[in-house]
Every structure is written in C-alpha cells, then in structure tokens.
Coordinates of C-alpha atoms and ligand atoms in Angstrom, one line a residue:
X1135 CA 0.0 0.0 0.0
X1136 CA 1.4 3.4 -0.8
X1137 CA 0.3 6.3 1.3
X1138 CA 1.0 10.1 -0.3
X1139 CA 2.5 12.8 1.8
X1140 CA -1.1 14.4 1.9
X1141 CA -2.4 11.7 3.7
X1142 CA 0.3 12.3 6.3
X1143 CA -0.6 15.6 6.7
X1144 CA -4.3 14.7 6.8
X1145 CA -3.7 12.4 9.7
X1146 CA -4.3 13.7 13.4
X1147 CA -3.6 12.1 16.0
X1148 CA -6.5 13.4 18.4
X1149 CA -9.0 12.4 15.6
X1150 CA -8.9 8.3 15.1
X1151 CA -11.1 8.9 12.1
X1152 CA -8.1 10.5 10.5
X1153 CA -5.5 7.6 11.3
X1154 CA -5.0 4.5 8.8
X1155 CA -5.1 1.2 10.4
X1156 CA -3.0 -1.7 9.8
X1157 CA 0.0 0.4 8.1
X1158 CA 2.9 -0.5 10.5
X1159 CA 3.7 -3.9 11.1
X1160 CA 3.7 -5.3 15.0
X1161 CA 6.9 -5.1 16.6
X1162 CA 8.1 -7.5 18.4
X1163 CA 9.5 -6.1 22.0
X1164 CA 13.3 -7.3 22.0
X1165 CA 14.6 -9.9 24.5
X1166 CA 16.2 -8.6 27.5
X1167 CA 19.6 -9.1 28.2
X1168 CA 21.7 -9.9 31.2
X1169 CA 24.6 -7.4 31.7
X1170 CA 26.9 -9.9 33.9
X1171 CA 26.7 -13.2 36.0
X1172 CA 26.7 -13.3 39.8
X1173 CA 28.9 -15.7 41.4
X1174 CA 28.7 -17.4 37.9
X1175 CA 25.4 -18.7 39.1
X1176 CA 22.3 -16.0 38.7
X1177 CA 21.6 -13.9 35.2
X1178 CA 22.0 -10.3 36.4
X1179 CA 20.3 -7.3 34.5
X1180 CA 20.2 -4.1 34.6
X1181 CA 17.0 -1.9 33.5
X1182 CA 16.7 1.7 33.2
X1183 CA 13.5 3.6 33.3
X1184 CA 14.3 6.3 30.7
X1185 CA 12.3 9.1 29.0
X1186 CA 12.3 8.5 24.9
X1187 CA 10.6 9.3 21.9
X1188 CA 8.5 6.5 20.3
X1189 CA 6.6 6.1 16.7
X1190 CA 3.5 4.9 17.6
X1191 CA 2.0 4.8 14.1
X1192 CA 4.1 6.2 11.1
X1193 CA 1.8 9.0 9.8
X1194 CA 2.2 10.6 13.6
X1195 CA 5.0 12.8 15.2
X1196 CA 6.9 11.2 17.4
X1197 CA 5.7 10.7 20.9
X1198 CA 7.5 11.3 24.3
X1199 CA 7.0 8.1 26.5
X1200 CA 8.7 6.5 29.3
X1201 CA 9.9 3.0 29.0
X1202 CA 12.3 0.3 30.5
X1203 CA 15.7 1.1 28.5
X1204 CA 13.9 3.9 27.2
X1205 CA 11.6 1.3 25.5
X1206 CA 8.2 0.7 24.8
X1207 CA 7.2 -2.2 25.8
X1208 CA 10.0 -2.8 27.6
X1209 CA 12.7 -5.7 26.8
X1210 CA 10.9 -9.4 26.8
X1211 CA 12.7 -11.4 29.5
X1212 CA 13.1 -15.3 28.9
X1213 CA 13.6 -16.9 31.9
X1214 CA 13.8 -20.6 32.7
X1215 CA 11.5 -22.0 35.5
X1216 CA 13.5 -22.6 39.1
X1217 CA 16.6 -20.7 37.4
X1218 CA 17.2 -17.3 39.6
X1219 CA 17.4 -14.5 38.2
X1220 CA 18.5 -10.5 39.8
X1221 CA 17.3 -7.4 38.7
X1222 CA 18.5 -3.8 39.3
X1223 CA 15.5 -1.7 38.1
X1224 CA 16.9 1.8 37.8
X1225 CA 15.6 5.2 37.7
X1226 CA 16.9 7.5 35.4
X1227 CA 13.6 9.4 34.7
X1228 CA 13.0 13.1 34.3
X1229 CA 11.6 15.1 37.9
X1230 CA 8.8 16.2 36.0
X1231 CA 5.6 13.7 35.4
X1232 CA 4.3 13.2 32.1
X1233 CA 1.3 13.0 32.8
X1234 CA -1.2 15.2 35.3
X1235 CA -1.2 13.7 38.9
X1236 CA -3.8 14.1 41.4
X1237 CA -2.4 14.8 44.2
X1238 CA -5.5 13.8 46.9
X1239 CA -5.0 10.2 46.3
X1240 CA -3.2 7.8 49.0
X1241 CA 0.6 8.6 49.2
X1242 CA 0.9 11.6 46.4
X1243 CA 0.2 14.5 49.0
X1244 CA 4.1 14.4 50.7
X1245 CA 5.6 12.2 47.9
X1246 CA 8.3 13.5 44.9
X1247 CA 6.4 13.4 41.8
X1248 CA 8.0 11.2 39.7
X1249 CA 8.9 7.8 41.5
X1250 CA 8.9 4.2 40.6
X1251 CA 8.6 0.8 41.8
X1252 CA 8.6 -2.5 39.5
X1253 CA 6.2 -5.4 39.9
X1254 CA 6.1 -8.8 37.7
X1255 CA 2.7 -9.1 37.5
X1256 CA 2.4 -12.9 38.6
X1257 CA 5.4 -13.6 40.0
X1258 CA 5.6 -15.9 42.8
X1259 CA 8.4 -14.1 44.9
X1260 CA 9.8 -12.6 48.3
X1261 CA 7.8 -9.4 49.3
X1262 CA 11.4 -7.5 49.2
X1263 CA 11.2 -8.6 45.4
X1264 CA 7.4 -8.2 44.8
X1265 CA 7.1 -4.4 44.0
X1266 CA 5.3 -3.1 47.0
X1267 CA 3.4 0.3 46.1
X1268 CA 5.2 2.1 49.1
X1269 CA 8.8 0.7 47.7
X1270 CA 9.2 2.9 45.6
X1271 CA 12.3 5.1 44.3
X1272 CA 13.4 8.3 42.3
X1273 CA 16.0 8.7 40.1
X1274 CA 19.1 7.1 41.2
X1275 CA 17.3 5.6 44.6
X1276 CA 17.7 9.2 45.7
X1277 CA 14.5 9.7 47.9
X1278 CA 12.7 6.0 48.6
X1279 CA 9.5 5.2 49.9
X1280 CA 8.6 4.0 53.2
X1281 CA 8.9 0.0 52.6
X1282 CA 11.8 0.2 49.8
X1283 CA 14.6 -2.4 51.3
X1284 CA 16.8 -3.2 48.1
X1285 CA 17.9 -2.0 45.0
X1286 CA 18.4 -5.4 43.4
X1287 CA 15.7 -7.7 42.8
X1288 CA 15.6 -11.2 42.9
X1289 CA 13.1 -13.9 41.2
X1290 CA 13.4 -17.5 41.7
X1291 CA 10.9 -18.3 38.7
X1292 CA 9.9 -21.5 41.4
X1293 CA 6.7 -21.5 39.6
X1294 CA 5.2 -22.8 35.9
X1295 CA 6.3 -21.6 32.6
X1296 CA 3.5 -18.9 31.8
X1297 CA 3.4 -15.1 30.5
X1298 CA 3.7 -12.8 33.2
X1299 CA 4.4 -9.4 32.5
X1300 CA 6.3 -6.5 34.5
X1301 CA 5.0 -2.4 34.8
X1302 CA 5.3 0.1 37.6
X1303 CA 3.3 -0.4 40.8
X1304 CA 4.1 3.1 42.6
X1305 CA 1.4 3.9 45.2
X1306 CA -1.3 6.5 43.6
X1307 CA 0.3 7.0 40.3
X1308 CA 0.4 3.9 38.8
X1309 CA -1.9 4.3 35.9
X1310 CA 0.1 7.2 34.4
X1311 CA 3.5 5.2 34.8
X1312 CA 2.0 2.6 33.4
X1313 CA 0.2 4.5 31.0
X1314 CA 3.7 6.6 29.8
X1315 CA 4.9 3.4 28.8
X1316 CA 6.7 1.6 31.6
X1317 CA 5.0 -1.9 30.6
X1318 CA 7.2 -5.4 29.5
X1319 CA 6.7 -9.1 29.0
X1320 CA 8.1 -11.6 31.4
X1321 CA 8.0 -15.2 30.2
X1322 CA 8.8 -18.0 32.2
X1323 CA 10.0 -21.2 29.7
X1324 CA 9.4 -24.8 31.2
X1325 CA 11.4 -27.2 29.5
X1326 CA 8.5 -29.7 30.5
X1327 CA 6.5 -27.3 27.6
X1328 CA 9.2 -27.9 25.1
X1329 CA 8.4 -31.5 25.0
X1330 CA 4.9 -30.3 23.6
X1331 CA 6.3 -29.4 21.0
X1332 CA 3.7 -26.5 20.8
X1333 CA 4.6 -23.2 17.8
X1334 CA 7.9 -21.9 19.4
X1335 CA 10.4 -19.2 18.0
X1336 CA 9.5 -17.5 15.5
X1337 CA 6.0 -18.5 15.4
X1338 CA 5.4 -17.8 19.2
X1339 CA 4.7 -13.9 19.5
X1340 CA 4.0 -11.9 22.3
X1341 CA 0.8 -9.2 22.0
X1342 CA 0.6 -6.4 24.4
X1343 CA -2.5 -4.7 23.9
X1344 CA -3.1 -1.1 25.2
X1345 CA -5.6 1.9 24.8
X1346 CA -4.4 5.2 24.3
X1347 CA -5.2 8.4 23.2
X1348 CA -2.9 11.1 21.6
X1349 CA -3.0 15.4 21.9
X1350 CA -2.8 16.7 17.8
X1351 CA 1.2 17.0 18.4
X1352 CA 1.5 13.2 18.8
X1353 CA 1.6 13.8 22.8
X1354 CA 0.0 11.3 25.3
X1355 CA -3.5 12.6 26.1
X1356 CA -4.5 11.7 29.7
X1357 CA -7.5 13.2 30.8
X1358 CA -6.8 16.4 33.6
X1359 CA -10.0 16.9 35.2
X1360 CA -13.3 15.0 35.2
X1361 CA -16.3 16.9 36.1
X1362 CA -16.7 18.7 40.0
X1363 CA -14.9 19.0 42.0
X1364 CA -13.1 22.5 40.8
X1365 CA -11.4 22.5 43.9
X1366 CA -9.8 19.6 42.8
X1367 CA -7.6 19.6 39.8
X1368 CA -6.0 17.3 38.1
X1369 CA -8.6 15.2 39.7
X1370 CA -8.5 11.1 38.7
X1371 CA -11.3 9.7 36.1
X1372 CA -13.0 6.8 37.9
X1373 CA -12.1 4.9 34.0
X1374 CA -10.3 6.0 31.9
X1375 CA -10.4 4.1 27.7
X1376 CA -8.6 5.9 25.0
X1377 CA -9.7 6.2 21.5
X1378 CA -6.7 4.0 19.7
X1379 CA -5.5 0.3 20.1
X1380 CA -1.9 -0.1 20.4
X1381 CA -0.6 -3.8 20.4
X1382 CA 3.5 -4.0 21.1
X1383 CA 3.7 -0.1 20.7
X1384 CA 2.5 0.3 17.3
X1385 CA -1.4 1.8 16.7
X1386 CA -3.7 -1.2 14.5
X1387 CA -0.3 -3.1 13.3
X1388 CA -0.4 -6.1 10.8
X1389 CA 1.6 -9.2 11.0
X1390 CA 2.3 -11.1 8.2
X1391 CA 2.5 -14.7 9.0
X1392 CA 2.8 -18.2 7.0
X1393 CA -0.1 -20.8 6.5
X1394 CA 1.0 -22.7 9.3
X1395 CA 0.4 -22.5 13.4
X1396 CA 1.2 -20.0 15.8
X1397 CA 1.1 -19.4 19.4
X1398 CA 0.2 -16.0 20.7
X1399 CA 0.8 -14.8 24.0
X1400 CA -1.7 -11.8 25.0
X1401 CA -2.0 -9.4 27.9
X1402 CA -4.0 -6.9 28.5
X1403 CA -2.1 -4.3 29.5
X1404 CA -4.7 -1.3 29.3
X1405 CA -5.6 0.5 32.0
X1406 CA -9.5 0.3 32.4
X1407 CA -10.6 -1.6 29.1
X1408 CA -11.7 -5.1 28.7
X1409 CA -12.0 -6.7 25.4
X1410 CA -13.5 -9.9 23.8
X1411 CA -10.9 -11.1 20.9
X1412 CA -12.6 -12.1 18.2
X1413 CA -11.5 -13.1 14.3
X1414 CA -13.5 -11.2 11.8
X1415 CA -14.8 -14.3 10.0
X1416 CA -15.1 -16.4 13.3
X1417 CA -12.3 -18.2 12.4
X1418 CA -11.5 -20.8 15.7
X1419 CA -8.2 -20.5 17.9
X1420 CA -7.6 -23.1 21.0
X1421 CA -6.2 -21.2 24.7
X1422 CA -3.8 -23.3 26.0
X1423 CA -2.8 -21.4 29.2
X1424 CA -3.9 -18.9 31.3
X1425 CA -2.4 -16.2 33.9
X1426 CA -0.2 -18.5 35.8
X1427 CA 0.6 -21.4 33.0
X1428 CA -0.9 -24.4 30.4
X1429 CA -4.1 -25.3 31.4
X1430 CA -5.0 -29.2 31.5
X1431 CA -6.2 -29.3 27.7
X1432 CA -6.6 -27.0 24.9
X1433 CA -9.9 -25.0 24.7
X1434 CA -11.5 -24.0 21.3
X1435 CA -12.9 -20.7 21.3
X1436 CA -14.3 -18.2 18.7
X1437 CA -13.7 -15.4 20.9
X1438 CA -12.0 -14.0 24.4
X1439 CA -12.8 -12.4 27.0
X1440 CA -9.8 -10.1 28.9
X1441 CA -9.7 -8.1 31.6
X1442 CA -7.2 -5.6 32.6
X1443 CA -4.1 -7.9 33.5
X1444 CA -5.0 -11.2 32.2
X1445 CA -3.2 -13.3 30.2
X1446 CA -4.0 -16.2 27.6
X1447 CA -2.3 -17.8 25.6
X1448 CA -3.6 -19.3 22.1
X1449 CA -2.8 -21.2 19.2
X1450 CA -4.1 -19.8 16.2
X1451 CA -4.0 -22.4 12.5
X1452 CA -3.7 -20.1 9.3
X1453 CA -3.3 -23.3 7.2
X1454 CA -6.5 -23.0 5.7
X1455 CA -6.1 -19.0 5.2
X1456 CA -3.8 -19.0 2.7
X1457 CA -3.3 -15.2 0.7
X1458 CA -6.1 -13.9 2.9
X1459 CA -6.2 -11.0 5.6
X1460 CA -8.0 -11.3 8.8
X1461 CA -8.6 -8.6 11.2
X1462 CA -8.6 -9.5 15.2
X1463 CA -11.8 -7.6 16.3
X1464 CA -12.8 -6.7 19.8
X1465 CA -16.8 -7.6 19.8
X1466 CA -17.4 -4.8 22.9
X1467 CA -17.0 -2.4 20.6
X1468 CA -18.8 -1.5 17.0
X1469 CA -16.3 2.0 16.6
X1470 CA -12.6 2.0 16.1
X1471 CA -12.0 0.4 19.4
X1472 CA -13.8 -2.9 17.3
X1473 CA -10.2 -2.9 15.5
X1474 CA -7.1 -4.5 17.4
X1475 CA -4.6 -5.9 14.4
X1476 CA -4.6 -7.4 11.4
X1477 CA -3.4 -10.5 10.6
X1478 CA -1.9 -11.5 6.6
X1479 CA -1.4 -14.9 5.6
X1480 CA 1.1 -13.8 2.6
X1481 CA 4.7 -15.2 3.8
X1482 CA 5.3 -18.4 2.1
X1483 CA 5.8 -21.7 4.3
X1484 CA 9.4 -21.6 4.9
X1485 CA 9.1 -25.7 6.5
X1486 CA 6.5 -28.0 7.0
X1487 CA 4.4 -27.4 10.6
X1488 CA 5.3 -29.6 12.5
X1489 CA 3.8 -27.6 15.4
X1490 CA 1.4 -29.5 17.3
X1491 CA -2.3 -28.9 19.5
X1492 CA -2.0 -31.8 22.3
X1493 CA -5.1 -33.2 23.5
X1494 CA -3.4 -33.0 26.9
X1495 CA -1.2 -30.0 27.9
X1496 CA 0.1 -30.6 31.7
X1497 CA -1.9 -32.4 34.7
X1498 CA -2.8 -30.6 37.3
X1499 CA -3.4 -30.6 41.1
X1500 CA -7.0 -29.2 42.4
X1501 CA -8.0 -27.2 44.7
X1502 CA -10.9 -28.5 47.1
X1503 CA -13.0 -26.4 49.1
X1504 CA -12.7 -29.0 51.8
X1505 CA -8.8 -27.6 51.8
X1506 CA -9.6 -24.2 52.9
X1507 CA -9.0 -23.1 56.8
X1508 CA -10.6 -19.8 56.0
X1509 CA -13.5 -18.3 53.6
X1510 CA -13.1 -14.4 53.6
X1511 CA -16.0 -12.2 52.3
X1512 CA -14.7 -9.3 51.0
X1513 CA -17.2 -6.5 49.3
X1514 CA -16.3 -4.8 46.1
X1515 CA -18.0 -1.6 46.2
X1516 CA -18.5 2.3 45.9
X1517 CA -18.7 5.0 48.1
X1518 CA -18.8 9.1 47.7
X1519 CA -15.9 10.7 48.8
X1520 CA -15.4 14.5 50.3
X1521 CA -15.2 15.9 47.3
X1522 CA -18.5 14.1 46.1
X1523 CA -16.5 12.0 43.5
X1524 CA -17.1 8.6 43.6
X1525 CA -14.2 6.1 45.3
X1526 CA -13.8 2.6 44.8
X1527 CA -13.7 0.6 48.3
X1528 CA -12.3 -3.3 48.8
X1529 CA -13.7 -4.6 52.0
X1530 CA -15.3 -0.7 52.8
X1531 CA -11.8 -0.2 54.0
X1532 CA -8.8 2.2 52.6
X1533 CA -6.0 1.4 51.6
X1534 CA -4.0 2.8 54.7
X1535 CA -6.1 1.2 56.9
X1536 CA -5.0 -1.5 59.1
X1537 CA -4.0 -5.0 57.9
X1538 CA -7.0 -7.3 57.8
X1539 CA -6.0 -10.1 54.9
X1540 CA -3.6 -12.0 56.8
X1541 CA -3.3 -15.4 55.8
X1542 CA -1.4 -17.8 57.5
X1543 CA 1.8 -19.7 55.6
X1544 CA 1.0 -22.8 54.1
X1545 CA -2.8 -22.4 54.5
X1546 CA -5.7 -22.5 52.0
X1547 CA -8.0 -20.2 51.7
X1548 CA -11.3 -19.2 50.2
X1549 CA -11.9 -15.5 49.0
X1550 CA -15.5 -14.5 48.0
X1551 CA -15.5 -11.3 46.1
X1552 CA -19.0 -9.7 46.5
X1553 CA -19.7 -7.2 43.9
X1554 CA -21.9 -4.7 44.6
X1555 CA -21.5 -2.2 41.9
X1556 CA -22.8 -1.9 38.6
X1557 CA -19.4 -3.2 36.4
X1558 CA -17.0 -5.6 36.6
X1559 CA -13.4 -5.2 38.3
X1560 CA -10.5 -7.5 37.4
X1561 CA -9.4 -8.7 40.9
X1562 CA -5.9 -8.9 41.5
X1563 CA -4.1 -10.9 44.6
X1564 CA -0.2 -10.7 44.4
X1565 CA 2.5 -13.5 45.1
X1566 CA -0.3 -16.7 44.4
X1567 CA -1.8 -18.0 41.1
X1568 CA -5.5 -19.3 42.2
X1569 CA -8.2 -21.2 40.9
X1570 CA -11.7 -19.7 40.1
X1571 CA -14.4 -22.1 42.2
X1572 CA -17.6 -20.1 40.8
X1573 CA -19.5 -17.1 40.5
X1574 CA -23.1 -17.1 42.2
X1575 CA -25.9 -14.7 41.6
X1576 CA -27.3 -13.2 45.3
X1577 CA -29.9 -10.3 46.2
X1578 CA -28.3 -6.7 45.8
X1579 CA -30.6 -5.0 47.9
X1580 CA -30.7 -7.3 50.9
X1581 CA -26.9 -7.5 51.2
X1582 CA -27.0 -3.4 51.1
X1583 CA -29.9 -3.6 53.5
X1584 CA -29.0 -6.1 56.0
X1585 CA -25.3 -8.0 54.8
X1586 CA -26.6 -11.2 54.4
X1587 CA -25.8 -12.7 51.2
X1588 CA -29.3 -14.1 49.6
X1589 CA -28.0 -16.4 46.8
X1590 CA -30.7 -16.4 44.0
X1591 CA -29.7 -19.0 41.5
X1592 CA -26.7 -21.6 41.7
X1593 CA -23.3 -20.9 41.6
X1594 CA -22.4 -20.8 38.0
X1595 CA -18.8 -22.7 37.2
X1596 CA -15.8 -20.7 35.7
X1597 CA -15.8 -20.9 31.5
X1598 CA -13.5 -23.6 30.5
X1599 CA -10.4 -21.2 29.6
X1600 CA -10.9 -19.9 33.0
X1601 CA -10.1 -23.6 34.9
X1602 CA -6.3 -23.1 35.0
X1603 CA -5.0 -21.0 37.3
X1604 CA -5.4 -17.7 37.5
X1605 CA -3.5 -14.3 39.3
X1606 CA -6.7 -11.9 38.2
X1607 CA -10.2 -13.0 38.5
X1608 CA -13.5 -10.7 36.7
X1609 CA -15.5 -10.4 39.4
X1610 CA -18.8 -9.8 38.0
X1611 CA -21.6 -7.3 38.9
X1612 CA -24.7 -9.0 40.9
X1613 CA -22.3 -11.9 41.6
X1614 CA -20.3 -13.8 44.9
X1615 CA -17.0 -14.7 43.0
X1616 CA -15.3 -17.3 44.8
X1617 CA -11.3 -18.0 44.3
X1618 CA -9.1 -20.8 46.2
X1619 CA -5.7 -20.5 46.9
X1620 CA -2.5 -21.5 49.1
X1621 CA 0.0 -19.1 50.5
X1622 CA 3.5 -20.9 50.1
X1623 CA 7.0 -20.3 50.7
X1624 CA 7.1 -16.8 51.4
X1625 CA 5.8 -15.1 54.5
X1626 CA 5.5 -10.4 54.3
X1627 CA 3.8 -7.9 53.4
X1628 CA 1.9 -7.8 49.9
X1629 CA -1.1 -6.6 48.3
X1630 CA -4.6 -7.2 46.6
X1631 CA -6.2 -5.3 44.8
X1632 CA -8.6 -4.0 41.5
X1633 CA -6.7 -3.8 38.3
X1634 CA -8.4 -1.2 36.5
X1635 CA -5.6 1.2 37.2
X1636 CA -7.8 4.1 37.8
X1637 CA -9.7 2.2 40.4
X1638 CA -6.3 0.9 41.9
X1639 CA -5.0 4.2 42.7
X1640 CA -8.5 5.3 44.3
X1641 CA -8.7 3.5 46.3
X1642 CA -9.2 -0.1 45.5
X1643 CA -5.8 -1.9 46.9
X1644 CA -5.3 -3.5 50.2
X1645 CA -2.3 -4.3 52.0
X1646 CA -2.0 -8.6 52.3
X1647 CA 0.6 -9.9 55.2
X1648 CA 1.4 -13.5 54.9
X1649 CA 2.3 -14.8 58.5
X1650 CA 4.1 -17.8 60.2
Ligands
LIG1234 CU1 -12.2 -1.9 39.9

C-alpha cells in the first residue's frame, strides 16, 4: 500500500477517524539481556526507566514516552523456571511527570512526583522482590519510599512456565506510569513445555494490547479533570479508555504470518478496558494457558474475554487461510475500538508445521473447598468521597487502613468477592496464582440492607479457559466470586487489589501480610 505525503498531513492524531489502520507492522519487543553473571550462578540485568521518543503509528510525530531502556514495551525477559534470576531496576527518569497527577490520592500528597517501583505481574516471589506500592524510588534511589529495602531484585521463577508481565506499581500514580509506557513481557519457559512441542520461536509472538489516546502534536493525552470538584484539579477519572489500540507499541499493526500454526501470547495491558478477541470471519483458535501457565487441555474458542491484567495464551491455524487478511476484532465495541490488528497470511511456508495442539497439555493438582482453613467475604463496592467523587472501596476499607487479609503460611483459603457495583473489576491478589471455584448470583438489595448474602440462583462454574489458574479474577456485577488459593514459601507484606488502574489508585488496593 502506498500512502502520499497528503495523507500524512491529513492524519491527526486526536482524531482516530483520521488515522490509517494496519499500516505498520507489529513489533516485536526485543529480548532482554543480562549485563553480567553473579557468582557465575544468577543472570544479572540491569534496567533503566528512561524518558524517549516512540513512533506509535508512522503517519504521527513522534511521541514522548517513558519505558524500560527507554523502550516501549519494555525488553521481553526469557527466563527458565527454578533458574534465579536479579534485577537492578533503575531510575533514570526526568523530575517532571508526564502526565497530570492528582495529588489527593493515597501517598501523592508528601511524595516527589516522579517515583517508581517494579512489579512482575504474577510472579511468585519474596515481598522484598514483589514491587510493594510504598517501595518505591526516584532517580538514582535518591528519595525511597517507606517499605523500599533493596535495589536489586531477585526472582526465583519457582513457579510454571506462563506469560507474566512486568509495569510500575508506585502507590497512587500507577496508571500514568503505566500509562507513559513503563509496561514489558516476562516469560517464564518450562522445558517440560518444550516437550509439547507447541509453535515456538519465530512462530510464538508476544501481544501487548493497550488503549491510548494522543494530543494533535503526537503527545499522550491523559485526561486532567473529570467533572466537579473544581477544587480539585487534576482530579483522577473513575475509567479511563482511550480512543486508539496499540498492540506491542504500534497503533492497529499487521503481521504477516505463514499458512502454518502459531502461538500468541496476549496481555491486556490497558488501563481500564476489557476486550473480547474475536477473528472477523469467526475463524477458531484453542487457549492453551492462562495467567499462571498451560491449562490441563486445549480450549477452542471463537472469541476472548480479557480483563485488565489477564493473560492467555492461544494457538491460532492459518493453514486454511492462505493469501487472505483477517482482522482480530474486539466484539465490545462496533467503533474503532472494534479494530485491534490485522493478521496477513502472505509469507510463504518456509518448512512443514510440525507444530502441534495436544489433546493434553500438563496435569494438574486441584484445589478442594474441603482444603480451605478460612472463607473471607470481602465487598467490592462504591462509596462518595469528600469531594463528592465517587471512590472505589475493597472490604469498605482504605488502603492505609489496618491490615485485615492476613493469611497464615502454608494455609488454604477461600476469598469471596461480593460485587456490589454496577461493572465488573478485574481482581488482582499478588504472590499466588488461584483457581476460580464459581461465581453465584445473590440479592443486591438485601446484602446493602442487612449483609446477608441471599444467593438467587446456583453458583455458575468458571468458562473452561478460566479452569487453569489464575492471578486476576473478573468479578462480575450482581455476583459472589469465589477463588481458592494456598500461601507458600514466602511469609511479608503484599497486596490485593482492582486492576483497573484508575480504580487501583483510588482507592481499591489493600495491604495482604502473609504470616508464620
Ligand atoms: Cu475496579
């Protein structure tokens, strides 16, 4: 396709109508790589956060972001399961924010502007290593945050092979870090997986998918103000969707791929947005893992549901598709938010497939209720806050109030998320993976009334490509959502909370302390 120099000038960034879709192709992030060895034993990296300028579609300006080695997404790390790895995650950002920060939300009245801390989304690691929201730093670890201990990181990958993911967790500004970029994929490789001999290398592609929305220069637009209050200002959005799709830093992108299989591993990495992946024609894909690994079989789907931080990963067959385009649509939306990528099956077949869908991917241990110690009830709701905006609530408690999810090491335990609002929220508990027992529909207005829970149908069981397990759980409006987990190996302080990021920083996160 040729595009003329008028069409460049005709495009504007603020105005999706104006941009051309599928006219870069997808990047893929590069691989991260260690600087040294420790003790000849333990891959050491080193990451800086930097500011940089990013072409997030070709007909725009170049765009100031912030990423991890001034990338965005950040560099891919491979790691191998039960191999250690350490991380310094450095600050070399500017002292100015990007982006316009409200400064009535938890930790941002008394607290340096710009000031990171990193979190693998997933991760099954020590709470010095976790990314706590008040361990965070500024550039060059020169002010730190109340619960910062080190400045090197260290993951044991003691957990499956699955798509994790890394971004910045800093307490009240997380979805404009985030948002400016600091993003990345963290795959953990099981040579057990290997044996499956599933698509690998080039035919196994990470997708990052984001919303944004851009200023007519090419700038990030994040919104300043909502509504009231005046008195507040920049005031957070209680959701925030931008008007664009951007998968692996590029706006609508098209791959080209061969007639052959391929494994894609997705995240949605937006900030409030949920989408349901769909191919334009219906054409099938099987998910063969979730959030925390390969579920026990292969499930064929027409289309996805994801939530703001989950993963899935799927095997897509263009055999059949040869010399034909097919666009990956998102069915929650008819406009240009419809549109993710595009998908061309035009690169001849460089060798035979011998790429493989197994009936059975890995066996798996379950989870019985009969296991669990404790059942916790834990409300997901709304209230109004001073300034009459509304603020998201887990439990009716803030986030700097006391410790009250304290499970004990070893134990099993039962967490029943009780929505009471009118949406979902994607609910997020660090340092476990979990399995989904069910989601149950009960009376609304008695449980506001009085707090009893009046169930009024059966408990409904997860999907099938929700039965593996799972780090983020949708808990649905109107429903009880009930998750299962143990609390292994690693006793401290962590957190649970909403992953719509605009919900996380107001005020949905709680503090989590694992003890003996
Ligand atoms: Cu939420």
């Amino acid at each position: 396709m040729q595009h003329s120099t008028s069409e460049k000038t005709r495009v504007d960034p603020s105005n999706p109508e104006t941009i051309p879709k599928f006219v870069d192709e997808l990047p893929i992030p590069a691989i991260a790589k260690p600087n040294r060895m420790v003790n000849e034993k333990y891959p050491y990296y080193a990451i800086e956060m930097k500011e940089a300028k990013h072409q997030f579609h070709k007909f725009f300006p170049e765009t100031t972001i912030w990423g991890y080695n001034g990338m965005y997404p950040g560099p891919t790390f491979h790691v191998k399961k039960d191999e250690t790895i350490k991380v310094k995650w450095m600050n070399r950002l500017p002292s100015q924010h990007l982006l316009p920060i409200d400064r009535t939300l938890h930790g941002t009245s008394h607290s340096p502007d710009v000031r990171t801390v990193v979190h693998v989304h997933g991760a099954h690691v020590a709470p010095d290593s976790d990314g706590h929201p008040d361990a965070w730093f500024t550039r060059n670890f020169k002010i730190r945050g109340e619960t910062f201990k080190q400045k090197v990181y260290e993951y044991t990958n003691h957990q499956m092979g699955a798509t994790l993911w890394y971004h910045d967790h800093a307490l009240g500004i997380t979805r404009l870090n985030v948002y400016s970029g600091l993003v990345g994929f963290y795959l953990i490789r099981d040579p057990l997986e290997e044996e499956l001999q599933l698509p690998s290398s080039e035919y196994e592609i990470p997708l990052m998918i984001q919303d944004k929305s851009f200023n007519a220069d090419g700038s990030l637009f994040y919104p300043e103000n909502t509504n009231p209050p005046a008195e507040v200002n920049p005031s957070v959005v209680p959701a925030f969707i931008g008007d664009t799709i951007v998968v692996n830093g590029k706006v609508w992108p098209f791959l080209k791929v061969e007639p052959r299989k391929y494994r894609f591993r997705l995240v949605n990495a937006s900030n409030t947005n949920g989408y349901t992946l769909k191919f334009e024609n219906d054409h099938p894909f099987y998910q063969i893992a979730t959030d925390g690994g390969l579920l026990s079989e292969p499930v064929k789907l027409n289309s996805l549901a994801l939530e703001p931080a989950e993963r899935a990963d799927i095997i897509v067959d263009f055999s059949t598709l040869n010399g034909q385009s097919l666009i990956l649509k998102n069915s929650n939306d008819e406009g240009d938010l419809g549109f993710i990528m595009q998908f061309r099956v035009v690169l001849p077949l460089s060798e035979k497939d011998m790429s493989k869908i197994p009936s059975s991917l890995c066996s798996d241990e379950p989870l019985t209720e009969e296991m669990a110690t404790k059942t916790r009830l834990l409300t997901v709701g709304a209230t109004i806050d001073q300034y009459n905006r509304p603020m998201l609530l887990l439990d009716h408690r803030m986030w700097d109030d006391p410790v009250t999810e304290t499970p004990s090491l070893n134990s099993v335990e039962i967490w029943k998320f009780i929505n009471t609002t009118p949406f979902a929220h994607p609910i997020h508990v660090h340092l476990v993976q979990f399995k989904i027992l069910h989601r149950r529909p009960f009376n609304l207005d008695r449980f506001l009334e009085d707090g009893y829970i009046q169930y009024t149908g059966p408990a409904i069981e997860p999907n099938d490509n929700e039965k593996g397990w799972k780090d983020t759980v949708r808990a649905d409006p109107g429903m009880v959502t009930s998750i299962i987990m143990r609390f292994e190996n690693f006793t401290g302080d962590y957190v649970w909370h909403c992953h719509i990021l605009e919900h996380e920083d107001y005020d949905m996160m709680r503090p989590m302390k694992v003890i003996e």
